[in-house]
């Protein structure tokens, strides 16, 4: 496996070793010791699976009290996966990274604790699985507007499909007092 650091420290792109032959393929999607050696510390305590239609944006989401790191992969289709550093006091506060994850490229993206996460579906349908380092806690969850001008994320969908909740998220500036501190 090869792990590449992104422009924003902590966000990592994982290219797992894929073993293909006439029967199909095999790969390890997670191995505690190998991933930990590359800075993906875990442990992961919850797995999530979503299915979304093309043009959907899910996000930007994070938990502020029970911080979650996420290891994201696509099992069907393609998405543009985004992590945004929202840790108050971070030297990269407000910077984002976008990575194209597909079922064919097998790439994974690690979004560290203290980052907001979202993705845009590039294919007609996509299924995304991600591991979390903390259990889901609705009381700790907040969202940030997908189209916040301060972030200027280059989403590949001008008029995305959004949930009612994602459509109403405040801007980064409006939630700044609730954001986690940089450690």
XYZ file of N, CA and C in Angstrom:
549
model
N 0.853 -1.171 0.000
C 0.000 0.000 0.000
C 0.896 1.229 0.000
N 0.359 2.274 -0.627
C 1.073 3.538 -0.678
C 0.181 4.603 -0.066
N 0.744 5.417 0.831
C -0.002 6.484 1.485
C 0.665 7.804 1.111
N -0.151 8.747 0.638
C 0.353 10.038 0.193
C -0.265 11.134 1.055
N 0.577 12.010 1.571
C 0.092 13.164 2.331
C -0.467 14.188 1.349
N -1.546 14.849 1.745
C -2.144 15.892 0.910
C -1.519 17.239 1.257
N -2.038 18.284 0.607
C -1.561 19.646 0.876
C -1.928 20.117 2.275
N -2.934 19.501 2.885
C -3.344 19.858 4.237
C -2.896 18.729 5.166
N -1.950 19.002 6.066
C -1.425 17.943 6.934
C -2.528 17.186 7.669
N -2.400 15.873 7.656
C -3.353 14.998 8.323
C -4.276 14.286 7.362
N -4.635 14.948 6.252
C -5.474 14.293 5.240
C -4.559 13.425 4.389
N -4.867 12.134 4.353
C -4.022 11.164 3.658
C -4.812 10.432 2.583
N -4.142 10.117 1.480
C -4.736 9.327 0.408
C -4.045 7.972 0.412
N -4.843 6.919 0.487
C -4.336 5.546 0.555
C -4.607 4.856 -0.773
N -3.554 4.305 -1.372
C -3.668 3.455 -2.548
C -3.335 2.039 -2.104
N -4.354 1.208 -1.832
C -4.072 -0.149 -1.359
C -3.517 -1.027 -2.474
N -2.850 -2.092 -2.075
C -2.378 -3.082 -3.040
C -3.578 -3.903 -3.482
N -3.822 -3.918 -4.784
C -4.942 -4.661 -5.355
C -4.361 -5.833 -6.147
N -4.827 -7.017 -5.827
C -4.365 -8.241 -6.495
C -5.476 -8.697 -7.435
N -5.240 -8.554 -8.749
C -6.247 -8.879 -9.756
C -5.814 -10.068 -10.594
N -6.775 -10.848 -11.015
C -6.552 -11.917 -11.980
C -7.863 -12.179 -12.716
N -7.938 -13.254 -13.458
C -9.126 -13.555 -14.260
C -10.386 -13.714 -13.414
N -10.235 -14.027 -12.143
C -11.398 -14.225 -11.272
C -11.972 -12.925 -10.750
N -11.151 -11.884 -10.687
C -11.578 -10.617 -10.114
C -10.431 -9.965 -9.363
N -10.660 -9.529 -8.138
C -9.614 -8.863 -7.367
C -9.764 -9.174 -5.884
N -8.681 -8.859 -5.148
C -8.650 -8.945 -3.695
C -7.813 -7.793 -3.187
N -8.249 -7.170 -2.088
C -7.449 -6.150 -1.425
C -7.823 -6.095 0.042
N -6.880 -5.644 0.852
C -7.168 -5.339 2.253
C -7.661 -3.903 2.293
N -8.845 -3.695 2.858
C -9.362 -2.336 2.965
C -8.984 -1.686 4.287
N -8.464 -2.491 5.197
C -7.971 -1.955 6.458
C -7.149 -3.032 7.160
N -6.018 -2.609 7.699
C -5.148 -3.477 8.485
C -4.563 -2.588 9.581
N -4.957 -2.822 10.819
C -4.617 -1.939 11.938
C -3.145 -1.538 11.952
N -2.254 -2.486 11.942
C -0.826 -2.169 12.080
C -0.284 -1.407 10.872
N -0.672 -1.799 9.657
C -0.164 -1.110 8.460
C -0.682 0.319 8.379
N -1.956 0.508 8.668
C -2.515 1.856 8.606
C -1.963 2.720 9.732
N -1.828 2.156 10.902
C -1.264 2.910 12.024
C 0.169 3.357 11.719
N 0.947 2.524 11.056
C 2.325 2.869 10.695
C 2.386 4.069 9.752
N 1.289 4.352 9.065
C 1.227 5.491 8.134
C 0.496 6.687 8.727
N 0.187 6.643 10.030
C -0.429 7.788 10.684
C -1.939 7.741 10.779
N -2.541 6.640 10.378
C -3.992 6.477 10.507
C -4.203 5.654 11.760
N -4.433 6.363 12.867
C -4.288 5.725 14.165
C -5.468 4.872 14.608
N -6.699 5.222 14.214
C -7.826 4.454 14.735
C -7.844 4.566 16.256
N -8.425 3.636 16.991
C -9.154 2.507 16.406
C -10.482 2.971 15.840
N -10.984 2.220 14.888
C -12.275 2.528 14.299
C -13.351 1.768 15.056
N -14.431 2.465 15.389
C -15.475 1.892 16.248
C -16.840 1.826 15.570
N -16.960 2.400 14.372
C -18.240 2.385 13.672
C -17.980 2.439 12.174
N -18.719 1.631 11.409
C -18.675 1.674 9.944
C -20.008 2.199 9.440
N -19.965 3.077 8.436
C -21.169 3.639 7.823
C -21.165 3.349 6.327
N -22.350 3.256 5.746
C -22.517 2.959 4.328
C -23.640 3.846 3.818
N -23.370 4.606 2.750
C -24.423 5.441 2.162
C -24.523 5.154 0.670
N -25.708 5.365 0.146
C -25.957 5.265 -1.288
C -26.598 6.580 -1.695
N -26.057 7.202 -2.748
C -26.539 8.527 -3.147
C -26.635 8.616 -4.664
N -27.554 9.428 -5.110
C -27.760 9.662 -6.533
C -26.738 10.675 -7.061
N -26.489 10.624 -8.367
C -25.557 11.546 -9.011
C -25.903 12.996 -8.732
N -24.886 13.812 -8.512
C -25.083 15.228 -8.234
C -25.384 15.553 -6.782
N -25.496 14.525 -5.937
C -25.744 14.747 -4.514
C -24.479 15.249 -3.833
N -24.635 16.214 -2.951
C -23.567 16.586 -2.021
C -24.068 16.245 -0.631
N -23.263 15.499 0.098
C -23.521 15.214 1.517
C -22.436 15.950 2.297
N -22.861 16.823 3.194
C -21.874 17.530 3.999
C -22.105 19.025 3.950
N -21.283 19.668 4.590
C -20.066 19.302 5.334
C -20.441 18.994 6.780
N -19.986 17.862 7.285
C -20.370 17.398 8.620
C -19.147 17.196 9.503
N -19.342 17.377 10.819
C -18.332 17.008 11.798
C -18.976 16.938 13.169
N -18.280 16.281 14.074
C -18.665 16.271 15.486
C -17.667 17.136 16.230
N -18.182 17.978 17.142
C -17.308 18.932 17.811
C -16.892 18.503 19.215
N -17.645 17.648 19.861
C -17.270 17.182 21.196
C -16.619 15.811 21.124
N -17.204 14.930 20.382
C -16.671 13.578 20.193
C -16.115 13.509 18.777
N -14.881 14.013 18.626
C -14.268 14.156 17.305
C -14.128 12.811 16.605
N -14.400 12.815 15.299
C -14.313 11.599 14.494
C -13.260 11.755 13.415
N -12.367 10.772 13.320
C -11.566 10.595 12.126
C -12.338 9.644 11.227
N -12.199 9.801 9.905
C -12.945 8.959 8.975
C -12.017 8.417 7.893
N -12.149 7.135 7.626
C -11.444 6.483 6.525
C -12.499 6.139 5.485
N -12.470 6.846 4.351
C -13.548 6.821 3.369
C -13.120 6.054 2.124
N -14.047 5.238 1.590
C -13.802 4.549 0.326
C -15.118 4.395 -0.430
N -15.016 4.223 -1.729
C -16.180 4.056 -2.582
C -16.234 2.601 -3.028
N -17.406 1.983 -2.898
C -17.538 0.587 -3.329
C -18.322 0.464 -4.630
N -18.994 1.543 -5.046
C -19.718 1.562 -6.310
C -19.801 3.008 -6.775
N -19.407 3.269 -8.020
C -19.493 4.619 -8.560
C -18.274 5.459 -8.255
N -18.497 6.781 -8.160
C -17.394 7.727 -7.971
C -17.882 8.944 -7.196
N -17.008 9.480 -6.340
C -17.308 10.702 -5.598
C -16.083 11.607 -5.563
N -16.351 12.880 -5.348
C -15.317 13.853 -5.043
C -15.393 14.055 -3.538
N -14.400 13.546 -2.808
C -14.402 13.537 -1.349
C -13.627 14.744 -0.840
N -14.182 15.445 0.150
C -13.590 16.703 0.624
C -13.417 16.675 2.139
N -12.234 17.095 2.585
C -11.954 17.320 3.996
C -11.540 18.765 4.197
N -12.093 19.414 5.226
C -11.808 20.826 5.502
C -11.278 20.947 6.925
N -10.116 21.566 7.077
C -9.553 21.803 8.402
C -10.329 22.916 9.078
N -11.064 22.559 10.135
C -11.856 23.565 10.862
C -11.414 23.658 12.320
N -10.180 23.272 12.600
C -9.653 23.345 13.969
C -9.196 24.770 14.243
N -9.827 25.410 15.231
C -9.448 26.784 15.592
C -7.975 26.831 15.975
N -7.260 27.783 15.397
C -5.847 27.950 15.695
C -4.931 27.132 14.804
N -5.463 26.316 13.939
C -4.637 25.512 13.038
C -3.997 26.402 11.977
N -2.736 26.129 11.616
C -2.112 26.922 10.552
C -2.771 26.711 9.189
N -3.564 25.642 9.050
C -4.261 25.390 7.782
C -5.783 25.534 7.942
N -6.216 26.301 8.946
C -7.645 26.522 9.192
C -8.330 27.020 7.922
N -9.447 26.386 7.586
C -10.236 26.792 6.430
C -9.756 26.233 5.107
N -8.618 25.557 5.091
C -8.131 24.946 3.840
C -8.793 23.593 3.653
N -9.010 23.231 2.406
C -9.681 21.979 2.085
C -8.874 21.173 1.071
N -9.162 19.889 1.060
C -8.550 18.951 0.115
C -9.681 18.177 -0.545
N -9.595 17.996 -1.855
C -10.559 17.190 -2.585
C -9.852 16.051 -3.304
N -10.423 14.852 -3.211
C -9.842 13.657 -3.813
C -10.952 12.887 -4.522
N -10.692 12.445 -5.738
C -11.655 11.605 -6.447
C -11.451 10.156 -6.027
N -12.502 9.586 -5.466
C -12.494 8.189 -5.047
C -13.480 7.442 -5.930
N -13.047 6.304 -6.473
C -13.935 5.506 -7.320
C -13.836 4.038 -6.934
N -14.838 3.290 -7.341
C -14.796 1.844 -7.135
C -13.653 1.236 -7.939
N -13.281 1.856 -9.044
C -12.224 1.325 -9.907
C -10.815 1.689 -9.431
N -10.631 2.864 -8.813
C -9.272 3.235 -8.398
C -8.930 2.762 -6.987
N -9.932 2.303 -6.228
C -9.753 1.717 -4.894
C -9.146 2.676 -3.867
N -8.937 3.934 -4.223
C -8.324 4.884 -3.287
C -9.218 5.067 -2.064
N -8.563 5.397 -0.960
C -9.251 5.752 0.267
C -8.733 7.121 0.694
N -9.545 7.845 1.447
C -9.115 9.127 1.991
C -9.330 9.106 3.495
N -8.278 9.465 4.225
C -8.393 9.575 5.672
C -8.603 11.041 6.016
N -9.730 11.323 6.656
C -10.080 12.672 7.121
C -9.876 12.670 8.634
N -8.898 13.427 9.151
C -8.598 13.367 10.579
C -9.647 14.043 11.462
N -9.519 13.781 12.739
C -10.376 14.425 13.742
C -10.227 15.942 13.648
N -11.337 16.650 13.813
C -11.307 18.106 13.759
C -11.500 18.670 12.361
N -11.773 17.802 11.399
C -12.023 18.230 10.027
C -13.493 18.015 9.696
N -14.052 18.922 8.898
C -15.386 18.711 8.343
C -15.227 17.826 7.110
N -16.258 17.038 6.828
C -16.195 16.097 5.713
C -17.463 16.189 4.872
N -17.280 16.024 3.570
C -18.402 15.954 2.649
C -17.959 15.313 1.351
N -18.927 14.960 0.530
C -18.588 14.435 -0.796
C -19.687 14.761 -1.791
N -19.285 14.774 -3.070
C -20.187 15.011 -4.188
C -20.156 13.787 -5.086
N -21.324 13.273 -5.446
C -21.410 12.075 -6.282
C -21.199 12.445 -7.749
N -20.203 11.803 -8.367
C -19.836 12.072 -9.755
C -20.494 11.122 -10.742
N -20.896 9.961 -10.292
C -21.484 8.924 -11.146
C -23.008 8.942 -10.985
N -23.742 8.182 -11.808
C -25.202 8.159 -11.654
C -25.654 7.754 -10.244
N -24.915 6.841 -9.617
C -25.169 6.397 -8.253
C -23.812 6.071 -7.639
N -23.661 6.285 -6.349
C -22.422 5.897 -5.668
C -22.750 5.341 -4.294
N -21.975 4.345 -3.903
C -22.049 3.814 -2.547
C -20.713 4.077 -1.877
N -20.789 4.679 -0.700
C -19.614 5.084 0.060
C -19.646 4.364 1.403
N -18.495 3.824 1.780
C -18.336 3.247 3.114
C -17.236 4.012 3.824
N -17.445 4.272 5.111
C -16.374 4.903 5.870
C -16.379 4.424 7.310
N -15.167 4.300 7.812
C -14.930 3.898 9.187
C -14.765 5.163 10.022
N -15.242 5.136 11.258
C -15.155 6.296 12.149
C -14.409 5.927 13.429
N -13.633 6.876 13.940
C -12.874 6.651 15.169
C -13.690 6.927 16.424
N -14.898 7.454 16.252
C -15.780 7.728 17.388
C -17.207 7.402 16.963
N -18.018 6.977 17.905
C -19.407 6.681 17.609
C -20.169 7.955 17.240
N -21.184 7.802 16.413
C -22.030 8.929 16.035
C -22.736 9.474 17.275
N -22.689 10.786 17.433
C -23.329 11.458 18.552
C -24.092 12.670 18.014
N -25.404 12.539 17.831
C -26.171 13.647 17.250
C -26.033 14.960 18.012
N -25.843 14.909 19.322
C -25.712 16.137 20.118
C -24.389 16.853 19.823
N -23.412 16.137 19.294
C -22.094 16.697 19.013
C -21.935 17.133 17.559
N -22.890 16.757 16.712
C -22.744 17.007 15.272
C -23.152 18.423 14.899
N -22.362 19.023 14.011
C -22.732 20.288 13.378
C -22.431 20.163 11.896
N -22.938 21.115 11.156
C -22.662 21.166 9.727
C -22.198 22.551 9.335
N -21.546 22.608 8.193
C -21.074 23.866 7.615
C -21.583 23.905 6.182
N -22.016 25.056 5.739
C -22.582 25.211 4.403
C -21.622 24.696 3.329
N -22.138 23.861 2.464
C -21.342 23.268 1.385
C -20.779 24.347 0.463
N -21.497 25.470 0.342
C -21.106 26.545 -0.581
C -20.616 27.791 0.146
N -20.054 27.616 1.331
C -19.536 28.743 2.113
C -18.487 29.485 1.282
N -18.703 30.777 0.990
C -17.740 31.517 0.164
C -16.355 31.632 0.802
N -16.277 31.570 2.138
C -14.975 31.619 2.799
C -14.144 30.390 2.421
N -14.787 29.247 2.224
C -14.073 28.017 1.881
C -13.807 27.906 0.385
N -14.727 28.380 -0.424
C -14.605 28.333 -1.893
C -14.241 26.941 -2.408
N -14.967 25.936 -1.956
C -14.711 24.576 -2.415
C -15.152 24.446 -3.868
N -14.302 23.873 -4.680
C -14.572 23.694 -6.111
C -15.368 22.411 -6.331
N -16.624 22.427 -5.873
C -17.483 21.245 -6.043
C -17.775 21.035 -7.521
N -17.828 19.785 -7.962
C -18.137 19.516 -9.376
C -19.640 19.468 -9.666
N -20.455 20.161 -8.893
C -21.897 20.239 -9.115
C -22.366 21.649 -8.763
N -22.856 22.374 -9.748
C -23.295 23.754 -9.511
C -24.619 23.804 -8.756
N -25.527 22.890 -9.049
C -26.829 22.831 -8.384
C -27.046 21.415 -7.861
N -26.415 21.100 -6.727
C -26.456 19.731 -6.217
C -27.795 19.360 -5.586
N -27.995 18.051 -5.464
C -29.087 17.531 -4.656
C -28.619 17.587 -3.209
N -29.444 18.170 -2.344
C -29.080 18.350 -0.936
C -30.223 17.903 -0.043
N -29.886 17.405 1.126
C -30.920 17.159 2.129
C -31.366 18.512 2.669
N -32.542 18.540 3.274
C -33.008 19.789 3.890
C -32.010 20.276 4.934
N -31.475 19.348 5.696
C -30.512 19.689 6.740
C -29.250 20.304 6.131
N -28.691 19.682 5.091
C -27.465 20.208 4.476
C -27.710 21.557 3.804
N -28.903 21.786 3.326
C -29.246 23.055 2.677
C -29.249 24.204 3.685
N -29.477 23.905 4.967
C -29.616 24.951 5.996
C -28.365 25.157 6.857
N -27.278 24.465 6.586
C -26.094 24.609 7.433
C -25.570 26.049 7.426
N -25.075 26.519 8.559
C -24.491 27.862 8.646
C -23.087 27.887 8.013
N -22.544 29.069 7.890
C -21.185 29.217 7.368
C -20.167 28.888 8.468
N -18.945 28.737 8.052
C -17.846 28.491 8.986
C -17.762 29.615 10.025
N -17.873 30.859 9.591
C -17.800 31.999 10.512
C -18.927 31.946 11.547
N -20.097 31.470 11.139
C -21.243 31.432 12.047
C -21.131 30.357 13.125
N -20.266 29.354 12.919
C -20.091 28.302 13.931
C -18.692 28.321 14.545
N -17.930 29.358 14.284
C -16.519 29.385 14.691
C -16.310 29.182 16.195
N -17.236 29.662 17.016
C -17.069 29.511 18.462
C -17.317 28.076 18.930
N -17.887 27.225 18.094
C -18.165 25.833 18.468
C -17.120 24.853 17.938
N -16.207 25.325 17.107
C -15.252 24.438 16.451
C -14.193 23.916 17.414
N -13.655 22.734 17.137
C -12.620 22.180 18.019
C -11.322 22.975 17.910
N -10.533 22.914 18.977
C -9.240 23.591 19.008
C -8.168 22.722 18.354
N -7.209 23.390 17.719
C -6.054 22.725 17.149
C -5.180 22.219 18.282
N -4.757 20.967 18.208
C -3.910 20.391 19.260
C -2.546 20.068 18.728
